[in-house]
Tab-separated table of C-alpha atoms and ligand atoms in Angstrom:
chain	number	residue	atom	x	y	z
A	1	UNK	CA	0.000	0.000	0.000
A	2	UNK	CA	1.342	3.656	-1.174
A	3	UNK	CA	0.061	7.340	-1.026
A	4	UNK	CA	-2.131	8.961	1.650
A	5	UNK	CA	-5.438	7.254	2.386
A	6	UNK	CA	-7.244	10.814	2.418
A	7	UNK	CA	-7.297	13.818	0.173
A	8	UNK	CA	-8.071	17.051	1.400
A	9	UNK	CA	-9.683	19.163	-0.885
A	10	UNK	CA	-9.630	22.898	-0.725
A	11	UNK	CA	-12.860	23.111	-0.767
A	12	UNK	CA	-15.175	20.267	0.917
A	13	UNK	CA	-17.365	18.664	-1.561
A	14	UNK	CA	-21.497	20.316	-1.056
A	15	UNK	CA	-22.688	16.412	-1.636
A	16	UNK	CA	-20.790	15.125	1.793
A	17	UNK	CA	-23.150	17.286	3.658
A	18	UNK	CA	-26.346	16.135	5.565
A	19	UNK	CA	-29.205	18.082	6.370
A	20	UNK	CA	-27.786	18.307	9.998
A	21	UNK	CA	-24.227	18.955	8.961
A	22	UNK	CA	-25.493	21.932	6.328
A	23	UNK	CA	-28.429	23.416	9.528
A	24	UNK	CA	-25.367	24.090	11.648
A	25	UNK	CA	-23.481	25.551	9.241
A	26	UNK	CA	-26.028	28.185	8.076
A	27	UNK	CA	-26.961	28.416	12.055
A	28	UNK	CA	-23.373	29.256	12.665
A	29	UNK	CA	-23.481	32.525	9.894
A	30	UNK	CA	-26.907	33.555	11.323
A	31	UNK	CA	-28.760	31.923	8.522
A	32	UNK	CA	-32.465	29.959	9.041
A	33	UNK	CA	-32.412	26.399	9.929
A	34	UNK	CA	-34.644	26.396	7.016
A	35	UNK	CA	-32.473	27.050	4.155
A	36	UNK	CA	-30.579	23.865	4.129
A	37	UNK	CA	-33.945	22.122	3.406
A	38	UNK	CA	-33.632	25.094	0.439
A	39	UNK	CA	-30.310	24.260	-0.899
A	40	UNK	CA	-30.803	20.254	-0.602
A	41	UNK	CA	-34.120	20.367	-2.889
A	42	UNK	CA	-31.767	22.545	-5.756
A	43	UNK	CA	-29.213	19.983	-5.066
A	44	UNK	CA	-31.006	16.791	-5.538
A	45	UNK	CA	-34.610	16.971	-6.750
A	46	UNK	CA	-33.626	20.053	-9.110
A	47	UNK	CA	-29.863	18.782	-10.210
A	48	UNK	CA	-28.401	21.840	-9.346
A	49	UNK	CA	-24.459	21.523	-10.372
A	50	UNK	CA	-24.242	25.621	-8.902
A	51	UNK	CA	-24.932	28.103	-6.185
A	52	UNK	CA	-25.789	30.763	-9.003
A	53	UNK	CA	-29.243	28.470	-9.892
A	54	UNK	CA	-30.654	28.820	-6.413
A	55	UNK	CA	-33.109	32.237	-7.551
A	56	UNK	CA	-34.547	31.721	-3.473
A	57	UNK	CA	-31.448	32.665	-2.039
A	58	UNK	CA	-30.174	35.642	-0.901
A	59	UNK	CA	-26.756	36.555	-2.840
A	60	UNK	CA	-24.883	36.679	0.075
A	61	UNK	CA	-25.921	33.159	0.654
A	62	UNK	CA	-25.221	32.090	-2.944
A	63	UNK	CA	-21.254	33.549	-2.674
A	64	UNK	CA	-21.185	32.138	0.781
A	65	UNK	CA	-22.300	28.885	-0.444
A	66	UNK	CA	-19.567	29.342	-3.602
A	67	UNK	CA	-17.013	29.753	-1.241
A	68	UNK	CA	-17.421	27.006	1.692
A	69	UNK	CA	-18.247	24.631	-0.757
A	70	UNK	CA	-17.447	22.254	-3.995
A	71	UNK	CA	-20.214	22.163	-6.418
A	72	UNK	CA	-17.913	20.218	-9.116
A	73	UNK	CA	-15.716	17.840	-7.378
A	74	UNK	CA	-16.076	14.800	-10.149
A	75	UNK	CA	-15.631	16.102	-13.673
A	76	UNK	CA	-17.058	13.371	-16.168
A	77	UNK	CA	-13.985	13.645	-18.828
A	78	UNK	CA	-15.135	10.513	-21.092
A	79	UNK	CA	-18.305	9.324	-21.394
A	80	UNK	CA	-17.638	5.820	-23.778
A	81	UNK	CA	-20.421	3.620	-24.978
A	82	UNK	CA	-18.885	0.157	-25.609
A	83	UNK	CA	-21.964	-1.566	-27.045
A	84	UNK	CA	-25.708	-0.266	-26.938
A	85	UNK	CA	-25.609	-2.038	-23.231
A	86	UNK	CA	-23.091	-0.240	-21.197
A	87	UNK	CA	-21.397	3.157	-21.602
A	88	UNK	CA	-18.111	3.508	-19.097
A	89	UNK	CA	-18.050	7.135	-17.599
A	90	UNK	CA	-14.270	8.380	-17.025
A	91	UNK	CA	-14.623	10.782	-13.655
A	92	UNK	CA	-11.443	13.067	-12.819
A	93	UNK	CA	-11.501	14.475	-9.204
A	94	UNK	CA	-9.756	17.663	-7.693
A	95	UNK	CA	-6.141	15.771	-6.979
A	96	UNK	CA	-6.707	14.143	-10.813
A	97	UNK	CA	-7.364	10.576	-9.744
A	98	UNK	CA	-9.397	9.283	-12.203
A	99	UNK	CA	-12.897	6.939	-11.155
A	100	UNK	CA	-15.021	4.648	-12.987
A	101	UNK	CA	-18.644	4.938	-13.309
A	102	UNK	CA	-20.406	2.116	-15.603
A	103	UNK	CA	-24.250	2.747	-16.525
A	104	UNK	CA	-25.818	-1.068	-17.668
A	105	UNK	CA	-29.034	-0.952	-19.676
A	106	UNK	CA	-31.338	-3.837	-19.491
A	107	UNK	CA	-33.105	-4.458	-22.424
A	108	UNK	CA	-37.138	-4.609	-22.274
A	109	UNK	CA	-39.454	-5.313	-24.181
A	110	UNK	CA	-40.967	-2.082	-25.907
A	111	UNK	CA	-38.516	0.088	-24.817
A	112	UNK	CA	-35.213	1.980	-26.178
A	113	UNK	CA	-32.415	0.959	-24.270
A	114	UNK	CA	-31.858	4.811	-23.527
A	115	UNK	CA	-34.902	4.717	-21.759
A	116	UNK	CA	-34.569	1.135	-20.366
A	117	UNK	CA	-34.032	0.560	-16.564
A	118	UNK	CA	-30.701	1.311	-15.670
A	119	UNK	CA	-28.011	-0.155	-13.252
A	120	UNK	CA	-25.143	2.106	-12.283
A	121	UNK	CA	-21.982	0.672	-11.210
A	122	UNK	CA	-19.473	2.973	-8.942
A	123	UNK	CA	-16.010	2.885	-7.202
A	124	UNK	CA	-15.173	3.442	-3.925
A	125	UNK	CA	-11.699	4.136	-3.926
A	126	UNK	CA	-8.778	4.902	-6.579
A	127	UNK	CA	-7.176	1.791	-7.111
A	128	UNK	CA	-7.580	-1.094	-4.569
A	129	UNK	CA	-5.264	-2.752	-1.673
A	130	UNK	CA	-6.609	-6.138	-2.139
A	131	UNK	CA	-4.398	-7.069	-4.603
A	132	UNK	CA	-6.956	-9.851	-6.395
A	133	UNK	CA	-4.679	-11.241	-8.811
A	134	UNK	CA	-7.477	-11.243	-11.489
A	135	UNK	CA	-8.031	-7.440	-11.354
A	136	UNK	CA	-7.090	-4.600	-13.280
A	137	UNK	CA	-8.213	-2.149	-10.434
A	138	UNK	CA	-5.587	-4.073	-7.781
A	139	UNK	CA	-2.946	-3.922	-10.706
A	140	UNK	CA	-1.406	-0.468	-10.201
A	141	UNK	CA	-1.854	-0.613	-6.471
A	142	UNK	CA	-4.175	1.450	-3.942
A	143	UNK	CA	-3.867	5.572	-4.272
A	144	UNK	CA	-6.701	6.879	-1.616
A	145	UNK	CA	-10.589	6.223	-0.613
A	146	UNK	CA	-13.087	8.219	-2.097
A	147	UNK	CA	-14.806	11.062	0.262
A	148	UNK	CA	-18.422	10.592	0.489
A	149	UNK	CA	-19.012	13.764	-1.496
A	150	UNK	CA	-17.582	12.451	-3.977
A	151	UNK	CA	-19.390	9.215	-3.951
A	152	UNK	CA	-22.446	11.014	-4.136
A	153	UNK	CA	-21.380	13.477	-6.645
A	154	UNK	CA	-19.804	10.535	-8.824
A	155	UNK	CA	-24.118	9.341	-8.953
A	156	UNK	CA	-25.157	12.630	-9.113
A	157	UNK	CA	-22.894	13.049	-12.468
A	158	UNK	CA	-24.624	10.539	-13.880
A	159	UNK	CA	-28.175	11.422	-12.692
A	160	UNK	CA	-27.951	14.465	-14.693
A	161	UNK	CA	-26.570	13.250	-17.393
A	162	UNK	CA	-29.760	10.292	-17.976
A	163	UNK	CA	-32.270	12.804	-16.635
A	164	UNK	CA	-32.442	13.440	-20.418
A	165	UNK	CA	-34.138	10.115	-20.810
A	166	UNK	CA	-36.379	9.989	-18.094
A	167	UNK	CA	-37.895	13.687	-17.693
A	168	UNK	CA	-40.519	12.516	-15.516
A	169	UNK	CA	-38.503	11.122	-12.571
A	170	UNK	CA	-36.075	14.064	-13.078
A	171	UNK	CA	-39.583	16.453	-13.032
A	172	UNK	CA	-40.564	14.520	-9.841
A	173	UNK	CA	-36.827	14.903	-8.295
A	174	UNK	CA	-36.420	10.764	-8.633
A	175	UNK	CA	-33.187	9.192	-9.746
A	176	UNK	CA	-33.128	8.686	-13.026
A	177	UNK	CA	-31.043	5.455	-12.549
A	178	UNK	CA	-32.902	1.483	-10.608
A	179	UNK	CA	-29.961	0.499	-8.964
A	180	UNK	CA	-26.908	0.833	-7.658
A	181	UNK	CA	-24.140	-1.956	-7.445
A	182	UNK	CA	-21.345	-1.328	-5.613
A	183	UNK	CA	-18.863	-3.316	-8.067
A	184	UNK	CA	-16.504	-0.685	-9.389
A	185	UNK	CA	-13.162	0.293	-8.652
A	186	UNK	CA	-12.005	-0.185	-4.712
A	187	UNK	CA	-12.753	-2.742	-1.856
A	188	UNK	CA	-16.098	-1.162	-0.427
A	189	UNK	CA	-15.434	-2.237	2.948
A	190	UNK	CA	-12.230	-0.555	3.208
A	191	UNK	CA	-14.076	2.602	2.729
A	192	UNK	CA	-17.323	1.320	4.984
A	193	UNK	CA	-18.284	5.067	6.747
A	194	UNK	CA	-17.943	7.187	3.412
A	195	UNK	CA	-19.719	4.944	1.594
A	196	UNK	CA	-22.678	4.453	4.322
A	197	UNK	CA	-22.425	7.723	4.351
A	198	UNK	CA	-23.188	8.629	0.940
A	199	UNK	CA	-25.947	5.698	0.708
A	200	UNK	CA	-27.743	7.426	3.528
A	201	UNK	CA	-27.806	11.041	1.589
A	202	UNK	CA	-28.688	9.142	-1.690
A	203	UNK	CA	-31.628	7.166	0.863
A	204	UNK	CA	-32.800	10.171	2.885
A	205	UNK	CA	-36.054	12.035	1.666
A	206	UNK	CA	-34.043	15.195	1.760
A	207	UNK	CA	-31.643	13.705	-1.373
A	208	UNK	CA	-32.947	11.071	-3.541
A	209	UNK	CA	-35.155	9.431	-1.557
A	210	UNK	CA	-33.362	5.850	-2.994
A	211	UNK	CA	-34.175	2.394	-1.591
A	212	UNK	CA	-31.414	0.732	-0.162
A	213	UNK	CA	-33.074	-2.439	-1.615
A	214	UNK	CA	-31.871	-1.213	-5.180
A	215	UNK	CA	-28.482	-0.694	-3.680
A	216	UNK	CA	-25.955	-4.172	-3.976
A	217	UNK	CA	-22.712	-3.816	-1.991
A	218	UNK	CA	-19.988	-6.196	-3.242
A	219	UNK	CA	-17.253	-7.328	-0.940
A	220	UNK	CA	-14.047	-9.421	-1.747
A	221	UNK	CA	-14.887	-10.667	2.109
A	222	UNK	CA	-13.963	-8.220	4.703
A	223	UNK	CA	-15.895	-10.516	7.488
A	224	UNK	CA	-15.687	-7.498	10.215
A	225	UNK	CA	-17.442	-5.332	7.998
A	226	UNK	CA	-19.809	-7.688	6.326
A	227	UNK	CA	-21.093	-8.199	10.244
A	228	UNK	CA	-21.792	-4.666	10.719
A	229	UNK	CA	-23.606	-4.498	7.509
A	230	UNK	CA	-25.737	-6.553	8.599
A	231	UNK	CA	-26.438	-4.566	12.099
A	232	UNK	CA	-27.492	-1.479	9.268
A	233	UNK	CA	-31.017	-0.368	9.961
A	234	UNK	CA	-31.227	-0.022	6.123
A	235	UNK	CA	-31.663	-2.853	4.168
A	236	UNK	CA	-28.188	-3.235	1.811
A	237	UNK	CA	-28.304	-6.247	-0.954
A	238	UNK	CA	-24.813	-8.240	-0.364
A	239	UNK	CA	-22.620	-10.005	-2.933
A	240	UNK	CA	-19.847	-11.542	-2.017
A	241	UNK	CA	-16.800	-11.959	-4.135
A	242	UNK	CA	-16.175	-15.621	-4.071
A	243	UNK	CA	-13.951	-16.946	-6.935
A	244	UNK	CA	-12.652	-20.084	-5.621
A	245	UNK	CA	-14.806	-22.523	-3.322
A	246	UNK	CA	-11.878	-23.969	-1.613
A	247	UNK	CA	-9.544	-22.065	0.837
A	248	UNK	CA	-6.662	-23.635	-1.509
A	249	UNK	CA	-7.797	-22.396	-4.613
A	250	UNK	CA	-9.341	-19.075	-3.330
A	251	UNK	CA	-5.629	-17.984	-1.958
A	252	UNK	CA	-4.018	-18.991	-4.711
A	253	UNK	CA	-6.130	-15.610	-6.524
A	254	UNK	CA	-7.160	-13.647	-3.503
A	255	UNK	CA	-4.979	-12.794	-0.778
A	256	UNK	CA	-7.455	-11.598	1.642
A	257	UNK	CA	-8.795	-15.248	2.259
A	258	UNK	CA	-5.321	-15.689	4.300
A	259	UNK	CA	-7.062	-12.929	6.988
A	260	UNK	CA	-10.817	-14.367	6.408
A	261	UNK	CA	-11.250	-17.631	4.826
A	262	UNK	CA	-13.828	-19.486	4.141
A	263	UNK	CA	-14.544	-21.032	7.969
A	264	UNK	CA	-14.865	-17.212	8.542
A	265	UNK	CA	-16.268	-15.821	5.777
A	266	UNK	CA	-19.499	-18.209	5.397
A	267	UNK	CA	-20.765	-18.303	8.827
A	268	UNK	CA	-20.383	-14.317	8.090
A	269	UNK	CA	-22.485	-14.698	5.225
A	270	UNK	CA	-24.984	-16.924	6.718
A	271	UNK	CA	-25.215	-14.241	9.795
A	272	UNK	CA	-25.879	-11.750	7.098
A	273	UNK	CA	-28.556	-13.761	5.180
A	274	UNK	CA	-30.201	-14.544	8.583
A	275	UNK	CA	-30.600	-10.856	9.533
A	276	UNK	CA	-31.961	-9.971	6.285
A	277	UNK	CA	-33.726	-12.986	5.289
A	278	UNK	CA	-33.058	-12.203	1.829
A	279	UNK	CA	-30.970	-13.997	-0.676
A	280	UNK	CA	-27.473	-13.055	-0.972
A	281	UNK	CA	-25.207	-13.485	-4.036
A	282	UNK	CA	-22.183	-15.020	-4.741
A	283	UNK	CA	-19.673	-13.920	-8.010
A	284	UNK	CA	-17.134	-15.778	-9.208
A	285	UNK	CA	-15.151	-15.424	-12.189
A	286	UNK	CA	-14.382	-17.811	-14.156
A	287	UNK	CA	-10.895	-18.512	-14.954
A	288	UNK	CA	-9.417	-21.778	-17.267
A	289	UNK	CA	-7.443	-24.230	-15.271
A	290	UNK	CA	-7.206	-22.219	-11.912
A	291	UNK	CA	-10.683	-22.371	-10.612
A	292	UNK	CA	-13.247	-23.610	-13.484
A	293	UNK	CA	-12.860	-27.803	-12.710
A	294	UNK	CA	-15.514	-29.781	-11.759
A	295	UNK	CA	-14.685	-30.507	-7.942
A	296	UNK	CA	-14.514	-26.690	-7.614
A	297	UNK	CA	-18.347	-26.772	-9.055
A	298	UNK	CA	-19.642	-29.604	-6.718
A	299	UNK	CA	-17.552	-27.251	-3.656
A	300	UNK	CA	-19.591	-23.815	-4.993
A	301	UNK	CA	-23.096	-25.786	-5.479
A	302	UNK	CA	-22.464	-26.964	-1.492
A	303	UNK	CA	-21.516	-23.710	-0.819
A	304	UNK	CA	-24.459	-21.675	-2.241
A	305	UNK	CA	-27.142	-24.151	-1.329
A	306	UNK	CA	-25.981	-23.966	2.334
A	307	UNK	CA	-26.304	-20.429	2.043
A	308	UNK	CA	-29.302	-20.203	-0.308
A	309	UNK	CA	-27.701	-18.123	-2.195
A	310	UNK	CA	-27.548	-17.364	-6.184
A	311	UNK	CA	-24.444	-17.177	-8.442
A	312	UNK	CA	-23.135	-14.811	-10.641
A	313	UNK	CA	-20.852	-17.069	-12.718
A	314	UNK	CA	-18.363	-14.200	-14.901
A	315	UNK	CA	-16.397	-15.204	-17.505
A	316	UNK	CA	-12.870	-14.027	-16.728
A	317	UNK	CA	-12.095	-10.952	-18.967
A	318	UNK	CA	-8.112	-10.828	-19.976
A	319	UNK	CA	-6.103	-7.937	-18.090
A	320	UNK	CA	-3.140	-7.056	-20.300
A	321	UNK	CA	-0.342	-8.101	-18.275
A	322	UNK	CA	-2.002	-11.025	-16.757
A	323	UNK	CA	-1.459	-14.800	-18.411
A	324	UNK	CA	-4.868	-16.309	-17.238
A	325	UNK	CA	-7.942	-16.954	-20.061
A	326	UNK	CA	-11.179	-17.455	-20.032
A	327	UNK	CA	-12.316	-21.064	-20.327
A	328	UNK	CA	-14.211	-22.023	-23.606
A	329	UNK	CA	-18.405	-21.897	-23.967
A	330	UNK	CA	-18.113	-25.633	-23.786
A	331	UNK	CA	-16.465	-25.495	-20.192
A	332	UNK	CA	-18.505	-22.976	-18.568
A	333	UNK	CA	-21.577	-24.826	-19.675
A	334	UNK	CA	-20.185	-28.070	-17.606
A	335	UNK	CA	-19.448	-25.729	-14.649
A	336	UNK	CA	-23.367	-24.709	-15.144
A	337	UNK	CA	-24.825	-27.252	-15.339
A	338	UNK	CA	-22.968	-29.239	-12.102
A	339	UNK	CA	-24.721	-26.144	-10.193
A	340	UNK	CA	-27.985	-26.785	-11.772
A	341	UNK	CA	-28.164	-30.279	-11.197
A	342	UNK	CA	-27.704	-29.334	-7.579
A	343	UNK	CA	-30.521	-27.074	-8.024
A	344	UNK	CA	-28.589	-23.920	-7.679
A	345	UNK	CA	-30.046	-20.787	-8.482
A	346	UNK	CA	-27.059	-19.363	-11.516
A	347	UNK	CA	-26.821	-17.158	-13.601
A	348	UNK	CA	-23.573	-17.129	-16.732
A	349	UNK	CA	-23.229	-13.503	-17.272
A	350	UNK	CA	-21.734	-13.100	-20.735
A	351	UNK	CA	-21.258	-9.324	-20.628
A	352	UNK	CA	-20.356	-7.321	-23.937
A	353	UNK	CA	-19.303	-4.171	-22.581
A	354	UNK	CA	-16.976	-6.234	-20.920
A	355	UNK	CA	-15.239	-7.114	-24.364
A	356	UNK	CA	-14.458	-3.460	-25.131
A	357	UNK	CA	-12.098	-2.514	-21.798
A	358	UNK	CA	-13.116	-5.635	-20.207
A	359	UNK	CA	-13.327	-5.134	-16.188
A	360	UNK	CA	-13.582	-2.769	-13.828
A	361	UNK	CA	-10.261	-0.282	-13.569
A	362	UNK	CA	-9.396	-1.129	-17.308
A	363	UNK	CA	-10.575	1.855	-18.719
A	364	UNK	CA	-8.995	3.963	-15.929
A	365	UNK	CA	-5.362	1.835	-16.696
A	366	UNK	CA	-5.740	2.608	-19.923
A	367	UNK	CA	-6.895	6.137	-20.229
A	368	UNK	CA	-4.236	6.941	-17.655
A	369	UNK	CA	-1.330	5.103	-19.578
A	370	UNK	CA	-2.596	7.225	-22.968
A	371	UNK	CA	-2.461	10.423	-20.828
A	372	UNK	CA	0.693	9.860	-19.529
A	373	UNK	CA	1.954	9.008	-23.134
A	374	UNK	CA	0.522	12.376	-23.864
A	375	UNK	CA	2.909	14.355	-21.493
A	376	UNK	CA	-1.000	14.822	-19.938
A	377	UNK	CA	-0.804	13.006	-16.496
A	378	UNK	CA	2.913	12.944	-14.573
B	1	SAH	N1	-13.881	-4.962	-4.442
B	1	SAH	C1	-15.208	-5.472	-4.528
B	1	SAH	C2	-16.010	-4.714	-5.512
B	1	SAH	C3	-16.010	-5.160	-6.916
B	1	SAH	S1	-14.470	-5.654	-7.568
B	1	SAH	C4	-15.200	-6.939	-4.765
B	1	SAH	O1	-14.141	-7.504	-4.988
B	1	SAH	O2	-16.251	-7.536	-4.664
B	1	SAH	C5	-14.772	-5.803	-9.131
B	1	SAH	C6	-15.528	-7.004	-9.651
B	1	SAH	O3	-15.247	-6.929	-11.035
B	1	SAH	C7	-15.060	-8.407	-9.218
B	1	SAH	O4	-15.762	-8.988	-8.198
B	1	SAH	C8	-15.368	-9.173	-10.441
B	1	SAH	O5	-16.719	-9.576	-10.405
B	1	SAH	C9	-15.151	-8.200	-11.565
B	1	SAH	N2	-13.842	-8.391	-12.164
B	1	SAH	C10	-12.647	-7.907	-11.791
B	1	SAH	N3	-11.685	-8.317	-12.615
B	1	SAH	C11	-12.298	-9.083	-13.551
B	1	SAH	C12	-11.845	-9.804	-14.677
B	1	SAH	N4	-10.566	-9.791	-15.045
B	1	SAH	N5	-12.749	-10.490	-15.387
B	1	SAH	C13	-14.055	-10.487	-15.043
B	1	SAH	N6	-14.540	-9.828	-14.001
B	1	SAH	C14	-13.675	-9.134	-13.258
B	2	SF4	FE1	-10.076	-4.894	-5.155
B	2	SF4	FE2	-12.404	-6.093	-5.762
B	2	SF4	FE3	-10.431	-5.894	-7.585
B	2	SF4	FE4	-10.138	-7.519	-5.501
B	2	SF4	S1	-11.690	-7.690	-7.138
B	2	SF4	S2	-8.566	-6.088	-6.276
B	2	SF4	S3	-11.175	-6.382	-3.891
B	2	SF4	S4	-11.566	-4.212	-6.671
């Protein structure tokens, strides 16, 4: 691990604020309590990206407001559609660390995808500590967590920007996006009180007003955290990054099984699950000749049906740089089918945006190797 954990903005982000946070500040300059509830409607039911919108403020309040705080802490510098199913969003913050956002369109039935239902997939952090040997986002090592401001304003970004497509939920102050999966760049649970954080603005009837039923969290198995999750008033989906169903093979590609493995991180999962009583999910990537044989099926079919839980089977995408491949159709449809013989609830996901800069971090690797080649990044 390198670099500071933190950045310190000039200027604090205006989405890590709460309704309480923003009240005392206002309070402190002599404003009204009631103002915050003011600036928080411009902010998220109206889209407002500046002070200079808000025509019910005084303009004292507007400079005051320009000066505390950031009103464009994520800049979306790329906005690349790989297929008519996913378009990756390129986000630079204030220090220049760059952030994936990916918006995924399901296709339905009489509908444009543009105006389909929409999952948006977000990072957490610049790079990741975990070190998954799989992963493009581990590759070039962890560089800081993300503020919750900036988690917010990373959705926000691309709120406004599909708001376009759904005018009435952006007319009724609604997010123009269904859910949220926390799947991007970063270890969520290394960054557990930013990103609760920034859920809770997103969930509060003062921002978005969004159900924490549309929101998945993704964990490569931080058990502490997945524990306290589960002790969250608000109802969180959970997937859990599995990727080998044997403590043997799952070191072998993820080095945080050595600090939780599987005798810890099941019983976590099954704690979860219990708390919830809602199915959990579990991913795991498929990769040829490391973790895609048959004994490692009949180990994932015990594992989910103990837990009751469904499986994202992903075919592994090639990192440049890495040797591993993806196994053949013909191989992942005998992994399949061993897990629906066992009645296992599965699901292959053969995922073209994937194809273009396959998984998550790619884009950001790339863009930021092209920059640099460009005398643009040092
Ligand atoms: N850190 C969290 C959040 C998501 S990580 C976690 O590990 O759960 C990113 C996810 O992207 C991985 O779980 C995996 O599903 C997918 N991913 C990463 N590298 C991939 C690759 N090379 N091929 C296919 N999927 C990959
Ligand atoms: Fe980090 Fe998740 Fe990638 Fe592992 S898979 S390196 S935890 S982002």
């Amino acid at each position: 691990m390198r670099g500071m954990a933190t950045f310190v903005p000039a200027k604090p982000p205006i989405h890590g604020e709460t309704k309480e946070t923003l009240t005392a500040r206002l309070v402190e300059i002599g404003e009204s309590a009631f103002r915050a509830g003011q600036i928080l409607e411009w902010l998220y039911k109206r889209r407002a990206t500046s002070p200079a919108v808000m025509t019910n403020l005084s303009a004292k309040l507007r400079a005051w407001l320009e000066d505390t705080f950031d009103f464009g802490s994520n800049e979306v510098i790329l906005n690349k559609a790989s297929n008519d199913v996913t378009s990756k969003l390129l986000q630079r913050l204030r220090d220049g660390s760059l952030i994936e956002t990916v918006i995924i369109r399901a296709p339905q039935e009489g509908v444009g995808l543009d105006h389909s239902r929409k999952t948006i997939c977000i990072s957490t952090q610049v790079g990741c500590a975990m070190g998954c040997r799989f992963c493009a986002s581990g590759l070039a090592g962890f560089k800081r967590n993300l503020s919750a401001g900036e988690i917010v304003a990373q959705l926000m970004a691309v709120c406004r920007l599909e708001d376009a497509h759904h005018p009435e939920k952006a007319a009724a102050g609604l997010a123009s996006f269904d859910n949220i999966v926390v799947m991007g760049m970063g270890e969520p649970m290394m960054n557990y009180d930013a990103l609760l954080a920034a859920l809770k603005t997103l969930n509060a009837d003062w921002g978005l007003g969004f159900g924490a039923r549309r929101v998945t969290l993704s964990t490569s198995g931080i058990v502490p955290k997945i524990l306290q999750l589960a002790d969250e008033q608000l109802g969180f989906r959970l997937a859990i990054s599995l990727h080998g169903a044997t403590n043997e093979v799952r070191e072998q590609i993820m080095p945080v099984n050595k600090a939780y493995p599987l005798e810890k991180l099941i019983p976590a999962c099954r704690e979860f699950a219990k708390k919830h009583g809602r199915m959990l999910t579990l991913e795991f990537i498929l990769i040829q000749d490391v973790n895609d044989s048959l004994d490692q099926a009949r180990a994932l079919a015990a594992i989910a049906n103990d837990l009751h839980a469904h499986v994202n089977l992903i075919p592994y995408n090639k990192v440049d740089g890495l040797e591993w491949i993806r196994p053949s159709i013909t191989r992942q449809d005998r992994f399949v089918k061993i897990l629906k013989d066992r009645n296992v609830s599965v699901t292959l996901r053969r995922e073209k945006g994937h194809d273009i800069d396959a998984a998550c971090g790619q884009l950001r690797l790339k863009t930021e190797e092209q920059m640099r080649a460009q005398g643009l990044l040092a």
